[in-house]
Short mmCIF file of C-alpha atoms in Angstrom, two decimals:
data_model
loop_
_atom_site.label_atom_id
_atom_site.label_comp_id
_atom_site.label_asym_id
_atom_site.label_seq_id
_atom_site.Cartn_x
_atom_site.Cartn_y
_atom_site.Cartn_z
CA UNK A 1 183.63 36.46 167.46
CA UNK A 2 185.33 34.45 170.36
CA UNK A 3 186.85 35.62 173.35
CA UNK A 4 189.65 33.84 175.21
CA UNK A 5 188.74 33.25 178.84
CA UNK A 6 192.11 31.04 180.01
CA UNK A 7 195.31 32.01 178.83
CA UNK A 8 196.06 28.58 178.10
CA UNK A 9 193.49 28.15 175.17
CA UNK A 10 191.02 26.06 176.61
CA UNK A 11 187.95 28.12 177.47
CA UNK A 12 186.75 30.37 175.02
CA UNK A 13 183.20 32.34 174.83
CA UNK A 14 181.23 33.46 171.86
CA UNK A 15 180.30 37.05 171.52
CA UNK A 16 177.33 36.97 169.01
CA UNK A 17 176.86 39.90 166.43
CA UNK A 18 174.79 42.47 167.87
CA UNK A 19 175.67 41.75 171.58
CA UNK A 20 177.91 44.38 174.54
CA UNK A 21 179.67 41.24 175.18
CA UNK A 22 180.69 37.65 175.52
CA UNK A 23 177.99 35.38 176.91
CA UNK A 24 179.94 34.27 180.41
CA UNK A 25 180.33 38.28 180.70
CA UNK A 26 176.59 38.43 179.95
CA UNK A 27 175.77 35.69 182.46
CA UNK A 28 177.86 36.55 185.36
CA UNK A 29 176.57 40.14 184.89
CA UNK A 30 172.77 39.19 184.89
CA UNK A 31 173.21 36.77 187.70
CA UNK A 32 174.92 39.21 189.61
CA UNK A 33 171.75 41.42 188.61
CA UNK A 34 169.39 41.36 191.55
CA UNK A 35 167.13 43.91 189.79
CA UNK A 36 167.32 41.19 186.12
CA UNK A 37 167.01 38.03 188.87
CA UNK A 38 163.63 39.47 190.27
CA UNK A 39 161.84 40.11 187.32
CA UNK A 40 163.43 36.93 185.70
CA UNK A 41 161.93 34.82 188.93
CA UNK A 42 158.39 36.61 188.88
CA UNK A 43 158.05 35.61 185.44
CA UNK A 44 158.77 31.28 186.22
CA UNK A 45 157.69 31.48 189.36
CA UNK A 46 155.33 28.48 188.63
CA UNK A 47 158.46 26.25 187.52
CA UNK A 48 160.31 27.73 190.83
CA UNK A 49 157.66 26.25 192.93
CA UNK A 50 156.75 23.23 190.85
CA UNK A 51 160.07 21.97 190.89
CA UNK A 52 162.43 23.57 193.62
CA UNK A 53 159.49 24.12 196.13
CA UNK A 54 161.10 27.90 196.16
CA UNK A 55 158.09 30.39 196.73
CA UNK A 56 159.99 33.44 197.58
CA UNK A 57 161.17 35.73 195.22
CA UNK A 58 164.18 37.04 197.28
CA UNK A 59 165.06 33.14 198.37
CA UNK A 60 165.34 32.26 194.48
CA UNK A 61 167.77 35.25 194.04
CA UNK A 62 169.93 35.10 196.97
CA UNK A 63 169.96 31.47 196.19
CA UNK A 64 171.16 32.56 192.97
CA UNK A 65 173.96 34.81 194.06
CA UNK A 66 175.16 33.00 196.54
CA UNK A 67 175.17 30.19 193.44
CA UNK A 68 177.00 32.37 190.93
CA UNK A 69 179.90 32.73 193.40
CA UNK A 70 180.42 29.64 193.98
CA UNK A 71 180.46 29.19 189.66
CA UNK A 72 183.10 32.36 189.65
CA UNK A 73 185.30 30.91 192.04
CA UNK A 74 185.13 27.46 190.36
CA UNK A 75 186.00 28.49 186.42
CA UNK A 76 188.88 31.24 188.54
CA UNK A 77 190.13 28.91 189.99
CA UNK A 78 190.99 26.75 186.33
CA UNK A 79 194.57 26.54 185.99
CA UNK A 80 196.46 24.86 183.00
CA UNK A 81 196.93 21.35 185.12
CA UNK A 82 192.59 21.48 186.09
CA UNK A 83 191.14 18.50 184.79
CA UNK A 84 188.11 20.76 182.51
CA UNK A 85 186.31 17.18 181.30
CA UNK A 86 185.74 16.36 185.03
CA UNK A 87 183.79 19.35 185.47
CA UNK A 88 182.33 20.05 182.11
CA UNK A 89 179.29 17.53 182.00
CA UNK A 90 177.51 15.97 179.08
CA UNK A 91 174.05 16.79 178.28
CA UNK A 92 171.18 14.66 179.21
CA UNK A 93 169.09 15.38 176.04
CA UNK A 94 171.52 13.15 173.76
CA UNK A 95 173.35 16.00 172.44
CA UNK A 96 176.80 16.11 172.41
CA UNK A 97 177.16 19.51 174.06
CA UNK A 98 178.32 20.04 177.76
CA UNK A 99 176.97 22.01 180.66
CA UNK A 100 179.03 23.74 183.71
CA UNK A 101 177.42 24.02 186.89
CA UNK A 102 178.97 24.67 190.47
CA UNK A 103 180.83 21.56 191.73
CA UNK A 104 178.45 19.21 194.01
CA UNK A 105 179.73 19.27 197.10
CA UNK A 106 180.31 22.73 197.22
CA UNK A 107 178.18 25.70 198.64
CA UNK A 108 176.21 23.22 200.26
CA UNK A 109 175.69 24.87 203.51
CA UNK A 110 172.19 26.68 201.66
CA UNK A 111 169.64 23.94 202.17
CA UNK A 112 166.62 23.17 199.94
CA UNK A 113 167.76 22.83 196.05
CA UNK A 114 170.60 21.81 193.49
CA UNK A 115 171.80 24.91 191.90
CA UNK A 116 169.75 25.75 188.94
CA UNK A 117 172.78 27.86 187.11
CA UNK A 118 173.89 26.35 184.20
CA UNK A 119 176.71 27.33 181.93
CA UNK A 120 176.85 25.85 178.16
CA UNK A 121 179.61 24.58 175.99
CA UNK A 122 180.88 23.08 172.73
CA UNK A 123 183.43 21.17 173.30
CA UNK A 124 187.10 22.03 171.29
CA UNK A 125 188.75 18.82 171.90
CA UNK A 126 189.93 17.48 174.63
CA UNK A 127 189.68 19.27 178.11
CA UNK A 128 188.81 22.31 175.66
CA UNK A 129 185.37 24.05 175.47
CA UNK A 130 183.65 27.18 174.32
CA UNK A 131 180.76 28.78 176.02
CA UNK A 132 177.99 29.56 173.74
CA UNK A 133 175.50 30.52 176.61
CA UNK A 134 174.10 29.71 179.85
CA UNK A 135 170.93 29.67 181.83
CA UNK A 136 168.73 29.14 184.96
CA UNK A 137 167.27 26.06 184.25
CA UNK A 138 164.10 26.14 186.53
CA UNK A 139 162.78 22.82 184.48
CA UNK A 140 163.92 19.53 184.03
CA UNK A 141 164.05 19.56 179.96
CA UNK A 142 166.12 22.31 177.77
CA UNK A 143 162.75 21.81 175.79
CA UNK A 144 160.00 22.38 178.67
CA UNK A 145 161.24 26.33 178.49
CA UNK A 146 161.35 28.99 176.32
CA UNK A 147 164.90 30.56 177.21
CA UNK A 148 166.48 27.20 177.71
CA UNK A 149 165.40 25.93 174.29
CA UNK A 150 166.73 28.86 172.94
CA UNK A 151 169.96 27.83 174.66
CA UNK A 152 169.96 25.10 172.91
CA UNK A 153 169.41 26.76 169.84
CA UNK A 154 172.67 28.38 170.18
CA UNK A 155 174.74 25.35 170.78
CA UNK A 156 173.12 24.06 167.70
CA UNK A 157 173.62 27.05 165.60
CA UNK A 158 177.47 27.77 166.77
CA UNK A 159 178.52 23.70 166.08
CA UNK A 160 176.90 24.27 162.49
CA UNK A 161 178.83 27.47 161.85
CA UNK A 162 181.97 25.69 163.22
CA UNK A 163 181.50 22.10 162.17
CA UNK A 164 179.80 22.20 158.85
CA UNK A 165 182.76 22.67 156.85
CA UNK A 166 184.48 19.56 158.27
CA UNK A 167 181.84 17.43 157.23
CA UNK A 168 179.90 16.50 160.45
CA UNK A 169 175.99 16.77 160.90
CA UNK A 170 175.40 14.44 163.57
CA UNK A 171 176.52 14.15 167.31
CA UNK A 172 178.14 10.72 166.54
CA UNK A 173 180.63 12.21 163.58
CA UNK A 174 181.18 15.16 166.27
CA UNK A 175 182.28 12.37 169.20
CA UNK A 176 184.49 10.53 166.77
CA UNK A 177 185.74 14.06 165.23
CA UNK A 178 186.86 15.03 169.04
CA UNK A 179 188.40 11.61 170.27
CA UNK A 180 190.44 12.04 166.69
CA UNK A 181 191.31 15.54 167.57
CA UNK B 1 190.92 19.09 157.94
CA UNK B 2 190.73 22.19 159.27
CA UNK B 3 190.90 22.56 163.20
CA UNK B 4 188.50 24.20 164.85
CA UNK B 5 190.77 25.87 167.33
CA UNK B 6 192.45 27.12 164.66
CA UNK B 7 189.28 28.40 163.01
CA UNK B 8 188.09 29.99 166.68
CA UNK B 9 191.91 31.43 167.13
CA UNK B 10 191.28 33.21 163.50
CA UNK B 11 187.97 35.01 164.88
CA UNK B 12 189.71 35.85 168.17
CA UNK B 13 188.63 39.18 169.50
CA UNK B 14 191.18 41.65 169.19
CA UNK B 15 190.06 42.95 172.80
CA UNK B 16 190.73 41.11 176.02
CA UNK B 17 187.59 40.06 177.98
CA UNK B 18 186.44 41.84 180.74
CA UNK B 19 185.06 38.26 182.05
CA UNK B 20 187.93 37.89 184.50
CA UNK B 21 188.07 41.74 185.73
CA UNK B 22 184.65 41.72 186.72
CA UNK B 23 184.95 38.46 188.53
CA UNK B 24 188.21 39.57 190.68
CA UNK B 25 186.13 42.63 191.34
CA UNK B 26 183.26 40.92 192.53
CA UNK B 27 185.02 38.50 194.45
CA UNK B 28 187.32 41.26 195.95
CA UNK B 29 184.32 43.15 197.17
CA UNK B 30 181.70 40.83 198.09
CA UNK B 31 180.98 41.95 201.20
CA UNK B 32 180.24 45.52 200.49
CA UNK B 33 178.50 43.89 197.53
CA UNK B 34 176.20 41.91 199.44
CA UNK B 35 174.57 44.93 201.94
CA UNK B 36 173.91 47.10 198.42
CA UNK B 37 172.24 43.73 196.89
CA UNK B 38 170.38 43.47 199.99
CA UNK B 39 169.73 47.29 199.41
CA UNK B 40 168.14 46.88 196.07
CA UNK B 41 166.18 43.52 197.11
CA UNK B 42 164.54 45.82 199.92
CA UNK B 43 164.49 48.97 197.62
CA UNK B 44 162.25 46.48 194.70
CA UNK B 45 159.72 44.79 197.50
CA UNK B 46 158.59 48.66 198.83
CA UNK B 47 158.51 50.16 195.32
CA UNK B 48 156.15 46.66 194.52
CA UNK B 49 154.04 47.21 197.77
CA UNK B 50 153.42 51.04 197.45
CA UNK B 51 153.36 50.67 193.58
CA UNK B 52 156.50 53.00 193.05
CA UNK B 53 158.20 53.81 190.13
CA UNK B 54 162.08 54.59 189.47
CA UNK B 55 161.32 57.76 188.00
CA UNK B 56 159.56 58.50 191.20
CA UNK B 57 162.16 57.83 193.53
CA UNK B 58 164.71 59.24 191.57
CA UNK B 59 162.71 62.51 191.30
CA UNK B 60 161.93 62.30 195.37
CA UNK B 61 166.13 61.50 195.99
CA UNK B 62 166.94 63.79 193.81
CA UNK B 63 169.04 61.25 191.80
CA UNK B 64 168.81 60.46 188.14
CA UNK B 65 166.90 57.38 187.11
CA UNK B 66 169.99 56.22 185.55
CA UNK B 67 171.66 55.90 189.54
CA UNK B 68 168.28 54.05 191.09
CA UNK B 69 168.77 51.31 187.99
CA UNK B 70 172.32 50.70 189.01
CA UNK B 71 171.08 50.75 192.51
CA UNK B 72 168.33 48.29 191.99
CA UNK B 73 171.19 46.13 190.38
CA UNK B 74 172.71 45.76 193.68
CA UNK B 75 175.89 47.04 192.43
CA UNK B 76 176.71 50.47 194.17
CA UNK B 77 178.98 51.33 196.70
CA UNK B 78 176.27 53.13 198.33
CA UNK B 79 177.08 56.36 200.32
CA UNK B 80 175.09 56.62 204.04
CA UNK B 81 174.15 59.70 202.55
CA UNK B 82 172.33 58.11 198.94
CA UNK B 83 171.27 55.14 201.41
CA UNK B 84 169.26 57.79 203.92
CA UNK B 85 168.02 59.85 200.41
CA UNK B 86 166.28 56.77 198.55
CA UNK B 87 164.99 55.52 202.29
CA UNK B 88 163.24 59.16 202.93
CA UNK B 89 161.82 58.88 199.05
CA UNK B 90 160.66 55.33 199.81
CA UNK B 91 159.23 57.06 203.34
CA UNK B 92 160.67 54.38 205.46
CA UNK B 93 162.91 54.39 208.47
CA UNK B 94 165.91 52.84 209.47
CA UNK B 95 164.80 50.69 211.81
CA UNK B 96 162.47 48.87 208.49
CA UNK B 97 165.80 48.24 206.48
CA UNK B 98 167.73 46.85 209.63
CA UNK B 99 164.89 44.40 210.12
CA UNK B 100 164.91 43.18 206.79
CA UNK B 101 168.60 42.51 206.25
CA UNK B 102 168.64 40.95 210.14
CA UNK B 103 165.96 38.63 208.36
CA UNK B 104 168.24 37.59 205.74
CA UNK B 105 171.25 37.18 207.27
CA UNK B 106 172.77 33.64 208.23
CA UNK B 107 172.69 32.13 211.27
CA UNK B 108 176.72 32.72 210.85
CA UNK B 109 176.36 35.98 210.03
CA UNK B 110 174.38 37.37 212.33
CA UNK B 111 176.71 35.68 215.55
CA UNK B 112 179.37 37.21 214.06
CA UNK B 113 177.16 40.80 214.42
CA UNK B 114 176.35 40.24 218.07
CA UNK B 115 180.14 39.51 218.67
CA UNK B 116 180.83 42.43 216.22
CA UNK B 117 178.01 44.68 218.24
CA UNK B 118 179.15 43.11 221.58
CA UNK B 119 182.76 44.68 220.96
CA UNK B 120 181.51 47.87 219.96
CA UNK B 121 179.10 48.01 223.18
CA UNK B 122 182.35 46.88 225.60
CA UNK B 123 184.41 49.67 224.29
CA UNK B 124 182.07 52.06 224.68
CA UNK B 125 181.83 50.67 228.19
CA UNK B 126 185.72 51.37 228.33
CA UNK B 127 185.82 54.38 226.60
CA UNK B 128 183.08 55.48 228.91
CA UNK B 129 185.30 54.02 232.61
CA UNK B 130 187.99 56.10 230.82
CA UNK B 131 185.79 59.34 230.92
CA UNK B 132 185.09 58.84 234.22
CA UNK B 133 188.60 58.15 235.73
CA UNK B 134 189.88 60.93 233.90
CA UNK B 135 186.49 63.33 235.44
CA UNK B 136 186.99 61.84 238.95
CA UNK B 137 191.29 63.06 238.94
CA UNK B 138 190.37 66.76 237.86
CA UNK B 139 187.49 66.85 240.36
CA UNK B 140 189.83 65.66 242.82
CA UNK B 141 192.77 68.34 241.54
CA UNK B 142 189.82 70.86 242.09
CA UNK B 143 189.39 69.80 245.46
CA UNK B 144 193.19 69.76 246.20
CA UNK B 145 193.44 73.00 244.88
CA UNK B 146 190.44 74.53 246.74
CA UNK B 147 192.04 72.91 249.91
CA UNK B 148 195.11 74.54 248.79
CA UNK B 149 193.71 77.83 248.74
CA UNK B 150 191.61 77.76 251.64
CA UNK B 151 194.86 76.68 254.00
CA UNK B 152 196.52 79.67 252.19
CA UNK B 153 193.39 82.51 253.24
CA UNK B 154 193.54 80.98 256.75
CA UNK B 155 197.02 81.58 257.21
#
């Protein structure tokens, strides 16, 4: 089931069968979730210090919430005119799935790291894309961790279910089946 | 060919979502917000060191467990009263949870306190000139009166 998140069409989230809610609920609610954020940061604290240098439990998850308002205010703040492919970025792992993450340049009074929330999409068509997940990528691959590569399991799984029937299997036929849309 | 807006349009859910709610909330209330996240980042770290459990702090506040898990979530509007409870159950004082929030506050934060605190201290200062102003004109009414009186016996 999908859930409209702008009234003008153009961000939508997927509430999977079994679930309280739509995934950006689900993600703004956990990272909002200091109790969710310190268990979540015990368990990878080894990728927190490998590769943010972050030793401190409660650094990661003020970090964090001080990170997922910046996020709120950014997708609020989406009007009808807001250019959505500007901030919507491609994937680095060759997929042709997108990733939302607060704008650089902003929030950058916190020293130390890049913001490690991530927020993932299909995209519709043009400057049109629905959320199938999100994450706090703590690695550098989607692969290198468990919960991330099961992020990417969803994107997979929700561009079959939508896709299949018009013929595409590939992220090529799904580029050309966008820039045609 | 199908579109697949269409396709997501047809499995639309017939609710709203509460996405955008939530987010206005959150936003609208962030600063209350951020003292009870504080709360339940300070709460977790003592119930870690002394090896506390929810159900025993609930059972020493006399809370349900179901209130210290939303509490731990950082997402009550704590009274001073639950605040004073939990610390007493967690047997630590005041003076413990002020240090720890003073530690993570921003250097922007916490000059905005000392102004905040230097405020409070100057009207007390007034408040307390007022006092005495006001104490020094009836003592000196007293005195008039007394004077008063005593030229009145000696006549």
């Amino acid at each position: 089931m999908y859930y409209k998140i702008t009234e003008d069409d153009r961000i939508w989230a997927v509430r999977y069968n079994g679930e309280e809610d739509n995934e950006l609920y689900k993600l703004f609610d956990n990272w909002n979730d200091v109790s969710f954020l310190r268990s979540f940061f015990i368990k990878h604290k080894d990728d927190l210090l490998k590769n943010f240098k972050v030793s401190n439990v409660d650094d990661a998850i003020q970090d964090t919430l001080d990170d997922a308002s910046e996020l709120q205010a950014v997708i609020l703040d989406f009007d009808e005119v807001a250019d959505l492919d500007s901030f919507f970025q491609p994937l680095s792992d060759g997929s042709p799935d997108y990733y939302l993450e607060r704008s650089k340049g902003k929030g950058e009074k916190r020293k130390g790291h890049a913001s490690w929330l991530r927020i993932y999409a299909l995209k519709i068509k043009e400057n049109s894309y629905l959320i199938t997940g999100g994450a706090i990528k703590l690695t550098h691959q989607m692969r290198e961790a468990e919960h991330t590569m099961k992020e990417l399991n969803k994107l997979y799984s929700v561009r079959e279910s939508l896709y299949k029937e018009e013929g595409i299997v590939d992220g090529d036929g799904f580029e050309e089946y966008i820039k045609d849309k | 060919m199908d579109n697949i807006l269409d396709k997501i349009k047809r499995n639309e859910s017939p609710t709203r979502s509460k996405w955008r709610e939530a987010a206005k909330f959150r936003q609208n209330n962030k600063d209350w917000l951020k003292i009870s996240q504080f709360f339940a980042m300070f709460v977790l770290n003592i119930m870690e060191d002394k090896k506390l459990s929810q159900k025993a702090i609930a059972l020493k506040a006399e809370v349900s467990q179901q209130y210290i898990s939303k509490v731990l979530k950082g997402s009550e509007n704590l009274s001073l009263e639950t605040i004073i409870k939990i610390l007493k159950s967690l047997d630590v004082d005041l003076k413990t949870i002020f240090d720890f929030v003073f530690k993570k506050l921003s250097n922007e934060e916490l000059d905005l306190l000392s102004k905040e605190i230097y405020n409070i201290k100057s009207q007390r200062l007034l408040d307390e000139e007022s006092r005495l102003i006001k104490e020094k004109e009836e003592i000196e009414l007293t005195i008039q009166k007394l004077r008063d009186k005593s030229i009145y016996i000696k006549d």
